[in-house]
């Protein structure tokens, strides 16, 4: 009897006793979902407690400081690798220790001459320096009005100029002073890093304590780039107008000053219309700073492009149509495209410093007569 009862309770055999109720599949799924939800909530609570431990104001401060340190280290590395020239320290010492404007290693006294295959002169890129007293007043005032109107009043860094540049988005001039540009051109590279900018400002203030404003302005004019491989006001005056710097008039000076922000793009040989627009801006700034009168500005604007520009080789196409803004695609010397390629390769092989120093004799495979005949045929073909 006992064995039969146990057998009936277990549901064994063929007995018809009571059976344990079976849970349906839906019920089991519900239970599994509840268990999973409980585990998820438990994990979320644990993660929240861990995050809370690392998101305190103190920990967030350390995290921000660490990230800032990494960015600063990266910027300093970029500056050291790409912005410091091989002879930067030597040139800083010479520039900062001199009491006169005599940095002889910036620009040499001999021109760089490019010859064709038969020994004929294709281009002469002069590199001699010119004293500020031998530069037209119109020239240096145009540069000051355009590049750094408070040049004679700041200690090397112009806080007001930086604020003005930010507020006007650069339409009233950039924030870099002439002294900062001189430091960048002579001692540093053109790489855009925060570290380079800070070093540039520091050097500008240091150099301002050693050199006078006229000495700084003289060095700037003798080192600045005017496009087409031309460095310095002497080379620019000769290449564009066949003049000495002291003979430049107001229109010519304003045009040269207008090219400085973008020498290649604002060249009167490549984009006369853009050059004239930029010159108009320079003339207005000269009026605002009191260097010229409104009448003088209007007179120059009325005359348009300086007629002396047509005296340069390759500028024979500068007719009335070109003066109204047609791009010419020529340069202030013979065989312009070939010379541009030579200067590009020279800079790539020897560096910008050696190219600026001058005194090079460059012999090429160009046949000047054939080159000029080919260019003439292209122009006639339209």
Coordinates of C-alpha atoms in Angstrom, one line a residue:
X1 CA 0.0 0.0 0.0
X2 CA 2.7 2.4 0.8
X3 CA 4.6 1.6 -2.4
X4 CA 1.4 2.2 -4.4
X5 CA 0.8 5.5 -2.7
X6 CA 4.3 6.7 -3.5
X7 CA 4.0 5.6 -7.1
X8 CA 0.7 7.5 -7.4
X9 CA 2.2 10.7 -6.0
X10 CA 5.1 10.6 -8.4
X11 CA 2.8 10.1 -11.3
X12 CA 4.4 6.8 -12.2
X13 CA 2.8 3.8 -13.6
X14 CA -0.7 4.1 -14.9
X15 CA -2.2 5.4 -11.7
X16 CA -4.6 8.3 -11.9
X17 CA -3.5 10.2 -8.7
X18 CA -2.9 14.0 -8.5
X19 CA 0.1 15.5 -10.6
X20 CA 2.4 18.6 -10.0
X21 CA 1.2 21.5 -12.1
X22 CA 3.6 22.4 -15.0
X23 CA 4.6 26.0 -15.5
X24 CA 3.9 27.4 -18.9
X25 CA 6.7 28.7 -21.2
X26 CA 5.3 32.3 -20.9
X27 CA 5.6 32.2 -17.1
X28 CA 9.2 31.1 -17.3
X29 CA 10.1 33.8 -19.8
X30 CA 8.6 36.4 -17.5
X31 CA 10.7 35.2 -14.6
X32 CA 13.9 35.3 -16.8
X33 CA 13.1 38.9 -17.9
X34 CA 12.6 40.0 -14.2
X35 CA 16.0 38.4 -13.3
X36 CA 17.7 40.1 -16.2
X37 CA 16.2 43.5 -15.3
X38 CA 17.3 43.1 -11.7
X39 CA 20.9 42.4 -12.9
X40 CA 20.9 45.4 -15.2
X41 CA 19.7 47.7 -12.5
X42 CA 22.4 46.3 -10.2
X43 CA 25.1 46.9 -12.8
X44 CA 23.9 50.4 -13.4
X45 CA 23.9 51.2 -9.8
X46 CA 27.5 49.9 -9.5
X47 CA 28.6 51.9 -12.5
X48 CA 27.0 55.0 -11.2
X49 CA 28.8 54.6 -7.9
X50 CA 32.2 54.1 -9.7
X51 CA 31.6 57.1 -12.0
X52 CA 30.7 59.2 -9.0
X53 CA 34.0 58.5 -7.5
X54 CA 35.8 59.8 -10.6
X55 CA 33.6 62.8 -11.4
X56 CA 34.3 64.8 -8.3
X57 CA 35.4 68.4 -9.0
X58 CA 38.9 67.5 -7.9
X59 CA 39.2 64.5 -10.2
X60 CA 37.8 66.5 -13.1
X61 CA 40.3 69.2 -12.5
X62 CA 43.2 66.7 -12.6
X63 CA 41.8 65.2 -15.8
X64 CA 41.6 68.7 -17.5
X65 CA 45.1 69.5 -16.3
X66 CA 46.4 66.2 -17.8
X67 CA 44.7 66.8 -21.1
X68 CA 46.1 70.4 -21.2
X69 CA 49.5 69.1 -20.5
X70 CA 49.4 66.6 -23.3
X71 CA 48.3 69.4 -25.8
X72 CA 51.0 71.7 -24.6
X73 CA 53.6 69.0 -24.9
X74 CA 52.4 68.2 -28.5
X75 CA 52.5 71.9 -29.4
X76 CA 56.0 72.4 -28.0
X77 CA 57.2 69.4 -29.9
X78 CA 55.8 70.7 -33.1
X79 CA 57.4 74.0 -32.5
X80 CA 60.8 72.5 -31.7
X81 CA 60.7 70.2 -34.8
X82 CA 59.2 72.6 -37.4
X83 CA 59.6 76.2 -36.2
X84 CA 63.2 76.5 -35.1
X85 CA 65.7 77.0 -37.9
X86 CA 69.2 75.5 -37.6
X87 CA 70.9 78.8 -36.9
X88 CA 68.0 80.4 -34.9
X89 CA 69.9 80.7 -31.6
X90 CA 72.9 82.3 -33.2
X91 CA 70.8 84.8 -35.1
X92 CA 68.7 85.6 -32.0
X93 CA 72.0 86.4 -30.2
X94 CA 73.2 88.6 -33.0
X95 CA 69.9 90.4 -33.4
X96 CA 69.2 90.9 -29.7
X97 CA 72.8 92.0 -28.8
X98 CA 73.4 94.5 -31.6
X99 CA 73.0 98.2 -31.0
X100 CA 72.7 99.0 -34.6
X101 CA 70.7 97.7 -37.5
X102 CA 73.5 95.5 -38.8
X103 CA 72.3 92.0 -39.2
X104 CA 74.4 91.1 -42.1
X105 CA 73.4 87.4 -42.3
X106 CA 69.8 88.2 -43.1
X107 CA 70.4 89.5 -46.6
X108 CA 73.6 89.6 -48.5
X109 CA 75.1 92.3 -50.5
X110 CA 75.3 90.5 -53.9
X111 CA 72.3 89.6 -56.1
X112 CA 71.3 86.2 -57.2
X113 CA 71.5 85.8 -60.9
X114 CA 69.8 83.2 -63.0
X115 CA 71.4 82.4 -66.4
X116 CA 70.1 80.5 -69.4
X117 CA 72.0 77.8 -71.3
X118 CA 73.9 80.3 -73.3
X119 CA 74.9 82.5 -70.3
X120 CA 72.3 85.2 -70.8
X121 CA 70.8 86.8 -67.8
X122 CA 67.2 85.6 -67.2
X123 CA 66.6 87.2 -63.8
X124 CA 68.5 89.3 -61.3
X125 CA 67.2 89.1 -57.7
X126 CA 69.0 91.7 -55.7
X127 CA 69.7 91.2 -52.1
X128 CA 71.4 94.4 -50.8
X129 CA 70.0 96.2 -47.7
X130 CA 68.9 99.8 -47.8
X131 CA 69.1 102.3 -44.9
X132 CA 65.7 103.7 -43.8
X133 CA 66.9 107.2 -44.7
X134 CA 67.1 106.0 -48.3
X135 CA 63.6 104.7 -48.4
X136 CA 60.7 106.9 -49.5
X137 CA 58.6 108.3 -46.7
X138 CA 55.5 107.1 -48.6
X139 CA 56.9 103.6 -48.6
X140 CA 57.5 103.2 -44.8
X141 CA 54.4 105.1 -43.8
X142 CA 52.3 102.9 -46.1
X143 CA 53.8 99.8 -44.4
X144 CA 53.2 101.1 -40.9
X145 CA 49.6 102.2 -41.7
X146 CA 48.8 98.8 -43.3
X147 CA 50.7 96.4 -41.0
X148 CA 51.0 98.0 -37.6
X149 CA 49.5 101.4 -37.1
X150 CA 50.6 101.6 -33.5
X151 CA 54.1 100.6 -34.3
X152 CA 55.7 103.6 -32.6
X153 CA 53.7 103.2 -29.4
X154 CA 53.7 99.6 -28.3
X155 CA 56.6 97.6 -26.7
X156 CA 56.7 94.9 -29.4
X157 CA 53.3 93.3 -28.7
X158 CA 50.1 95.3 -29.3
X159 CA 47.3 94.1 -27.0
X160 CA 44.9 96.7 -28.5
X161 CA 45.8 95.6 -32.0
X162 CA 45.1 92.0 -31.1
X163 CA 41.7 92.9 -29.7
X164 CA 40.9 95.0 -32.7
X165 CA 41.9 92.2 -35.1
X166 CA 39.6 89.8 -33.2
X167 CA 36.6 92.2 -33.1
X168 CA 36.9 93.2 -36.8
X169 CA 37.9 89.7 -38.0
X170 CA 41.1 91.2 -39.5
X171 CA 39.4 93.8 -41.7
X172 CA 41.3 96.6 -39.8
X173 CA 44.6 94.8 -39.9
X174 CA 46.1 91.8 -38.2
X175 CA 47.2 91.4 -34.6
X176 CA 50.9 90.8 -35.3
X177 CA 53.2 93.8 -34.9
X178 CA 56.0 94.6 -37.3
X179 CA 58.4 93.5 -34.7
X180 CA 56.7 90.1 -34.4
X181 CA 56.7 89.7 -38.1
X182 CA 60.4 90.5 -38.2
X183 CA 61.1 87.8 -35.6
X184 CA 59.0 85.3 -37.5
X185 CA 60.7 86.1 -40.8
X186 CA 64.2 86.1 -39.6
X187 CA 64.3 83.6 -36.7
X188 CA 61.3 81.3 -36.8
X189 CA 59.2 79.5 -39.4
X190 CA 55.7 80.1 -40.7
X191 CA 54.3 77.1 -38.7
X192 CA 51.1 78.0 -36.8
X193 CA 51.5 76.8 -33.3
X194 CA 50.6 78.4 -30.0
X195 CA 54.2 77.9 -28.7
X196 CA 55.7 79.6 -31.7
X197 CA 53.3 82.6 -31.2
X198 CA 54.3 82.8 -27.5
X199 CA 58.0 82.6 -28.3
X200 CA 57.5 85.2 -31.1
X201 CA 55.9 87.6 -28.7
X202 CA 58.6 87.1 -26.1
X203 CA 61.4 87.7 -28.6
X204 CA 59.6 90.7 -30.0
X205 CA 59.5 92.4 -26.5
X206 CA 63.2 91.5 -25.9
X207 CA 64.4 92.9 -29.3
X208 CA 62.4 96.1 -28.8
X209 CA 64.6 96.8 -25.7
X210 CA 67.7 96.5 -27.8
X211 CA 66.9 98.2 -31.1
X212 CA 65.1 101.5 -31.8
X213 CA 61.9 101.7 -33.8
X214 CA 63.7 103.0 -37.0
X215 CA 66.2 100.2 -36.8
X216 CA 63.4 97.6 -36.5
X217 CA 61.5 99.1 -39.4
X218 CA 64.7 99.1 -41.5
X219 CA 65.3 95.5 -40.8
X220 CA 61.7 94.6 -41.6
X221 CA 61.7 96.4 -44.9
X222 CA 65.0 94.7 -45.9
X223 CA 63.7 91.2 -45.0
X224 CA 60.0 91.1 -45.9
X225 CA 58.8 88.9 -48.8
X226 CA 57.2 90.6 -51.8
X227 CA 56.4 87.5 -53.9
X228 CA 58.0 86.1 -57.1
X229 CA 61.1 85.2 -55.0
X230 CA 61.7 88.8 -54.1
X231 CA 62.9 89.8 -50.6
X232 CA 63.4 93.3 -49.4
X233 CA 62.3 96.7 -50.4
X234 CA 65.3 97.3 -52.7
X235 CA 64.6 94.2 -54.8
X236 CA 60.8 95.0 -54.8
X237 CA 61.3 98.5 -56.0
X238 CA 63.7 97.4 -58.7
X239 CA 61.6 94.4 -59.9
X240 CA 58.2 96.1 -60.0
X241 CA 59.1 99.7 -60.9
X242 CA 62.8 99.8 -61.9
X243 CA 63.4 102.3 -59.2
X244 CA 65.4 102.8 -56.1
X245 CA 63.4 102.7 -52.8
X246 CA 63.9 106.5 -52.2
X247 CA 62.2 107.3 -55.6
X248 CA 58.9 105.4 -55.0
X249 CA 55.8 107.7 -55.1
X250 CA 52.6 107.3 -53.1
X251 CA 50.8 105.1 -55.6
X252 CA 53.8 102.7 -56.0
X253 CA 54.4 102.6 -52.2
X254 CA 50.8 101.8 -51.4
X255 CA 50.7 99.1 -54.0
X256 CA 53.8 97.4 -52.5
X257 CA 52.5 97.7 -49.0
X258 CA 49.2 96.2 -50.2
X259 CA 50.9 93.0 -51.3
X260 CA 52.4 92.1 -48.0
X261 CA 49.5 90.1 -46.5
X262 CA 49.5 87.7 -49.5
X263 CA 52.4 88.6 -51.9
X264 CA 51.6 86.0 -54.6
X265 CA 47.8 86.4 -54.6
X266 CA 47.9 90.2 -54.5
X267 CA 50.6 90.6 -57.1
X268 CA 49.6 93.2 -59.7
X269 CA 51.0 90.9 -62.4
X270 CA 48.8 88.0 -61.4
X271 CA 45.6 89.8 -60.2
X272 CA 45.5 93.6 -60.9
X273 CA 42.0 93.9 -59.6
X274 CA 42.8 92.3 -56.3
X275 CA 46.0 94.4 -56.0
X276 CA 44.0 97.6 -56.6
X277 CA 41.4 96.7 -54.0
X278 CA 44.1 96.0 -51.5
X279 CA 45.9 99.3 -52.3
X280 CA 42.6 101.2 -51.8
X281 CA 42.5 99.7 -48.3
X282 CA 46.1 100.8 -47.6
X283 CA 45.4 104.3 -48.8
X284 CA 42.3 104.6 -46.5
X285 CA 44.4 103.4 -43.5
X286 CA 47.1 106.0 -44.4
X287 CA 44.3 108.7 -44.3
X288 CA 43.1 107.3 -41.0
X289 CA 46.5 107.5 -39.4
X290 CA 47.2 111.0 -40.8
X291 CA 50.0 110.1 -43.1
X292 CA 48.2 111.5 -46.2
X293 CA 45.2 113.6 -46.9
X294 CA 41.9 112.6 -48.4
X295 CA 42.8 114.6 -51.5
X296 CA 46.0 112.7 -52.0
X297 CA 44.2 109.4 -51.6
X298 CA 41.5 110.4 -54.2
X299 CA 44.2 111.5 -56.7
X300 CA 46.0 108.2 -56.5
X301 CA 42.8 106.2 -56.8
X302 CA 41.8 108.2 -59.9
X303 CA 45.1 107.3 -61.7
X304 CA 44.6 103.6 -61.2
X305 CA 47.6 101.2 -61.6
X306 CA 51.0 103.0 -61.6
X307 CA 52.1 103.5 -65.2
X308 CA 55.7 102.7 -64.1
X309 CA 54.7 99.1 -63.6
X310 CA 54.6 98.6 -67.4
X311 CA 58.4 99.2 -67.5
X312 CA 59.0 95.7 -66.0
X313 CA 59.8 92.8 -68.3
X314 CA 56.8 90.7 -69.1
X315 CA 54.4 93.5 -68.4
X316 CA 53.8 94.6 -72.0
X317 CA 50.3 93.2 -71.7
X318 CA 49.4 95.6 -69.0
X319 CA 47.1 97.6 -71.2
X320 CA 43.8 99.4 -70.3
X321 CA 41.9 96.1 -70.2
X322 CA 44.5 94.6 -67.8
X323 CA 44.4 97.6 -65.6
X324 CA 40.7 97.1 -65.1
X325 CA 41.4 93.7 -63.5
X326 CA 42.2 91.0 -66.0
X327 CA 44.7 88.5 -64.6
X328 CA 48.0 88.5 -66.5
X329 CA 49.8 85.5 -65.2
X330 CA 53.3 87.1 -65.6
X331 CA 56.1 88.2 -63.2
X332 CA 58.5 91.1 -63.0
X333 CA 61.3 89.3 -65.0
X334 CA 61.8 87.3 -68.2
X335 CA 60.7 83.7 -68.6
X336 CA 58.4 84.0 -65.5
X337 CA 57.1 80.4 -65.3
X338 CA 60.6 78.9 -65.6
X339 CA 62.0 81.3 -63.1
X340 CA 59.2 80.6 -60.6
X341 CA 60.0 76.9 -60.9
X342 CA 63.7 77.5 -60.4
X343 CA 63.0 79.6 -57.2
X344 CA 60.7 76.9 -56.0
X345 CA 63.3 74.2 -56.4
X346 CA 66.0 76.4 -54.9
X347 CA 64.0 77.0 -51.8
X348 CA 63.3 73.2 -51.5
X349 CA 67.0 72.3 -52.0
X350 CA 68.8 75.1 -50.1
X351 CA 66.1 76.6 -47.8
X352 CA 64.6 80.0 -47.6
X353 CA 67.5 81.5 -45.7
X354 CA 70.1 80.9 -48.4
X355 CA 67.7 82.1 -51.1
X356 CA 67.2 85.4 -49.2
X357 CA 70.9 85.9 -48.6
X358 CA 71.6 86.1 -52.3
X359 CA 75.0 86.0 -54.0
X360 CA 74.1 82.8 -56.0
X361 CA 74.9 82.1 -59.6
X362 CA 72.3 79.7 -61.0
X363 CA 72.9 78.2 -64.5
X364 CA 69.9 76.5 -66.1
X365 CA 69.0 74.6 -69.2
X366 CA 66.7 77.3 -70.5
X367 CA 67.1 78.8 -73.9
X368 CA 65.8 82.3 -73.4
X369 CA 65.1 83.1 -77.0
X370 CA 63.1 80.0 -77.6
X371 CA 61.2 80.4 -74.3
X372 CA 60.2 84.0 -75.1
X373 CA 59.1 83.0 -78.6
X374 CA 57.0 80.2 -77.2
X375 CA 55.4 82.6 -74.7
X376 CA 54.7 85.0 -77.5
X377 CA 52.9 82.3 -79.5
X378 CA 50.8 81.4 -76.5
X379 CA 49.7 85.0 -76.0
X380 CA 48.9 85.4 -79.7
X381 CA 46.9 82.2 -79.7
X382 CA 44.8 83.6 -76.8

